[in-house]
């Protein structure tokens, strides 16, 4: 019993030291757990943001796929439209023998244009407009005293835009300022 009393008298100090050590250990453990919790919450927020970004990109990809699905098909139809337009340009509207054929070509071309417009395919016909390198391809430059410099004089081939995206640029001839001025009339002579 005396041994127990001796242990009890030494025990309060040991118990206090153990309590302080246990308190420090608990505080360190609580801090470690709080850091782990903060890291897990941060990781969770990052994963949620990544998932939201993946969904947004997927939605944009699907939207672009729907919007530009007809791009290749429409591009393959453009030479047909060009041929119909050239046929109309080269045929005479006064020739009675081809009047029915010409009317059929005009109706077919109108049907093509209406169908393309329904699918947001717009024609670029820049005759007389200022040259725009984003939608026009300059094939040649020609001096002109009648047109503003850098304006479109002739259109070799019309361009097309599908839903705001350039499908084919318009091939054009661009005006430039004359190098020599035309002779002026001498009114005093």
Coordinates of C-alpha atoms in Angstrom, one line a residue:
X1 CA 0.0 0.0 0.0
X2 CA 2.8 2.3 0.7
X3 CA 4.0 1.7 -2.8
X4 CA 0.7 2.7 -4.1
X5 CA 0.8 5.9 -2.1
X6 CA 4.2 6.7 -3.4
X7 CA 3.0 6.1 -6.9
X8 CA 0.0 8.3 -6.3
X9 CA 2.2 11.2 -5.0
X10 CA 4.4 10.9 -8.1
X11 CA 1.4 10.4 -10.3
X12 CA -0.1 13.9 -10.2
X13 CA 3.0 15.3 -11.8
X14 CA 3.3 12.5 -14.3
X15 CA -0.4 12.8 -15.0
X16 CA 0.0 16.5 -15.6
X17 CA 2.9 15.9 -17.9
X18 CA 1.0 13.2 -19.7
X19 CA -2.1 15.5 -19.9
X20 CA 0.1 18.3 -21.4
X21 CA 1.7 15.9 -23.8
X22 CA -1.7 14.4 -24.7
X23 CA -3.1 17.9 -25.2
X24 CA -0.2 18.9 -27.5
X25 CA -0.6 15.7 -29.4
X26 CA -4.4 16.3 -29.7
X27 CA -3.9 19.8 -30.9
X28 CA -1.3 18.7 -33.5
X29 CA -3.7 15.9 -34.6
X30 CA -6.6 18.3 -34.8
X31 CA -4.5 20.7 -36.9
X32 CA -3.4 17.9 -39.2
X33 CA -7.0 16.8 -39.6
X34 CA -8.1 20.4 -40.3
X35 CA -5.4 20.7 -43.0
X36 CA -6.5 17.4 -44.5
X37 CA -10.1 18.6 -44.5
X38 CA -9.2 21.9 -46.2
X39 CA -7.2 20.0 -48.8
X40 CA -10.1 17.6 -49.4
X41 CA -12.5 20.5 -49.7
X42 CA -10.2 22.3 -52.2
X43 CA -9.8 19.1 -54.2
X44 CA -13.6 18.6 -54.2
X45 CA -14.1 22.2 -55.5
X46 CA -11.5 21.8 -58.2
X47 CA -13.0 18.5 -59.3
X48 CA -16.5 20.1 -59.5
X49 CA -15.0 23.0 -61.5
X50 CA -13.3 20.6 -63.9
X51 CA -16.5 18.6 -64.3
X52 CA -18.4 21.8 -65.1
X53 CA -15.7 22.8 -67.7
X54 CA -15.9 19.4 -69.3
X55 CA -19.7 19.6 -69.6
X56 CA -19.4 23.2 -71.0
X57 CA -16.8 22.1 -73.6
X58 CA -18.9 19.1 -74.5
X59 CA -22.0 21.2 -75.0
X60 CA -20.0 23.7 -77.2
X61 CA -18.6 20.8 -79.2
X62 CA -22.1 19.4 -79.8
X63 CA -23.4 22.9 -80.7
X64 CA -20.6 23.3 -83.2
X65 CA -21.2 19.9 -84.6
X66 CA -24.9 20.7 -85.2
X67 CA -24.0 24.2 -86.5
X68 CA -21.4 23.1 -89.0
X69 CA -22.5 19.6 -89.9
X70 CA -23.4 20.7 -93.4
X71 CA -20.1 22.4 -94.1
X72 CA -18.6 19.7 -96.3
X73 CA -21.9 18.9 -98.0
X74 CA -22.6 22.6 -98.7
X75 CA -19.0 23.0 -100.0
X76 CA -19.6 20.2 -102.4
X77 CA -22.8 21.9 -103.7
X78 CA -21.1 25.2 -104.4
X79 CA -19.7 24.2 -107.8
X80 CA -23.2 23.1 -108.9
X81 CA -24.5 26.6 -108.0
X82 CA -21.5 28.2 -109.9
X83 CA -22.3 26.1 -113.0
X84 CA -26.0 27.1 -113.0
X85 CA -25.0 30.8 -112.6
X86 CA -22.5 30.6 -115.4
X87 CA -25.0 28.8 -117.6
X88 CA -27.5 31.7 -117.0
X89 CA -24.8 34.3 -117.7
X90 CA -23.8 32.7 -121.0
X91 CA -27.3 32.0 -122.3
X92 CA -29.2 34.7 -124.0
X93 CA -32.5 35.7 -122.4
X94 CA -33.8 36.7 -125.8
X95 CA -33.2 33.3 -127.5
X96 CA -36.7 31.7 -127.8
X97 CA -35.3 28.2 -128.4
X98 CA -33.7 27.9 -124.9
X99 CA -36.3 30.0 -123.1
X100 CA -37.8 27.0 -121.3
X101 CA -34.4 25.6 -120.3
X102 CA -33.3 29.0 -119.1
X103 CA -36.5 29.4 -116.9
X104 CA -35.8 25.9 -115.5
X105 CA -32.2 26.9 -114.6
X106 CA -33.5 30.1 -113.0
X107 CA -36.0 28.2 -110.9
X108 CA -33.4 25.6 -109.9
X109 CA -31.0 28.2 -108.9
X110 CA -33.6 30.1 -106.9
X111 CA -34.5 26.8 -105.2
X112 CA -30.8 26.2 -104.4
X113 CA -30.5 29.7 -102.9
X114 CA -33.6 29.4 -100.8
X115 CA -32.5 26.0 -99.5
X116 CA -29.0 27.3 -98.6
X117 CA -30.6 30.4 -96.9
X118 CA -32.7 28.0 -94.8
X119 CA -29.5 26.4 -93.5
X120 CA -27.8 29.8 -92.8
X121 CA -25.5 29.7 -95.8
X122 CA -25.1 33.2 -97.0
X123 CA -23.8 34.4 -100.4
X124 CA -20.9 36.9 -100.5
X125 CA -21.3 39.0 -103.7
X126 CA -19.1 42.0 -103.0
X127 CA -19.3 43.9 -106.3
X128 CA -18.5 47.5 -105.6
X129 CA -17.9 47.0 -101.9
X130 CA -14.6 47.7 -100.2
X131 CA -12.1 44.8 -100.3
X132 CA -12.2 42.7 -97.1
X133 CA -9.3 40.2 -96.8
X134 CA -11.3 38.1 -94.4
X135 CA -14.0 37.3 -97.0
X136 CA -12.4 38.1 -100.3
X137 CA -9.5 36.7 -102.2
X138 CA -7.9 39.2 -104.5
X139 CA -7.1 37.5 -107.9
X140 CA -5.8 40.7 -109.6
X141 CA -5.6 44.4 -109.2
X142 CA -6.7 46.8 -111.9
X143 CA -6.3 50.5 -112.2
X144 CA -9.6 52.4 -112.2
X145 CA -10.4 56.1 -112.3
X146 CA -14.1 55.4 -111.6
X147 CA -13.9 53.3 -108.5
X148 CA -12.4 54.0 -105.1
X149 CA -9.0 52.3 -104.5
X150 CA -9.3 48.9 -102.7
X151 CA -12.8 48.4 -103.8
X152 CA -14.1 45.3 -105.7
X153 CA -14.4 45.8 -109.5
X154 CA -15.3 42.3 -110.6
X155 CA -16.3 39.1 -108.9
X156 CA -15.0 35.9 -110.6
X157 CA -16.6 33.6 -108.1
X158 CA -19.0 34.4 -105.3
X159 CA -18.1 33.5 -101.7
X160 CA -20.2 31.8 -99.1
X161 CA -20.4 31.9 -95.3
X162 CA -22.0 29.2 -93.2
X163 CA -23.3 30.3 -89.8
X164 CA -20.7 33.1 -89.7
X165 CA -17.8 30.9 -90.7
X166 CA -16.2 31.4 -94.1
X167 CA -16.9 28.5 -96.3
X168 CA -15.3 29.9 -99.5
X169 CA -13.9 33.4 -100.1
X170 CA -15.1 35.4 -103.0
X171 CA -12.6 35.7 -105.8
X172 CA -12.4 39.3 -106.9
X173 CA -10.5 41.9 -108.9
X174 CA -9.6 44.9 -106.7
X175 CA -9.2 48.5 -107.9
X176 CA -6.1 50.6 -107.4
X177 CA -5.4 54.2 -108.0
X178 CA -4.1 55.0 -111.5
X179 CA -0.4 55.5 -111.8
X180 CA -0.7 58.5 -114.2
X181 CA -3.5 61.0 -114.1
X182 CA -5.6 61.3 -117.2
X183 CA -4.7 64.4 -119.3
X184 CA -6.7 67.4 -118.3
X185 CA -8.5 69.5 -120.9
X186 CA -6.7 72.8 -121.5
X187 CA -9.7 75.2 -121.7
X188 CA -7.6 78.3 -122.7
X189 CA -6.3 76.7 -125.9

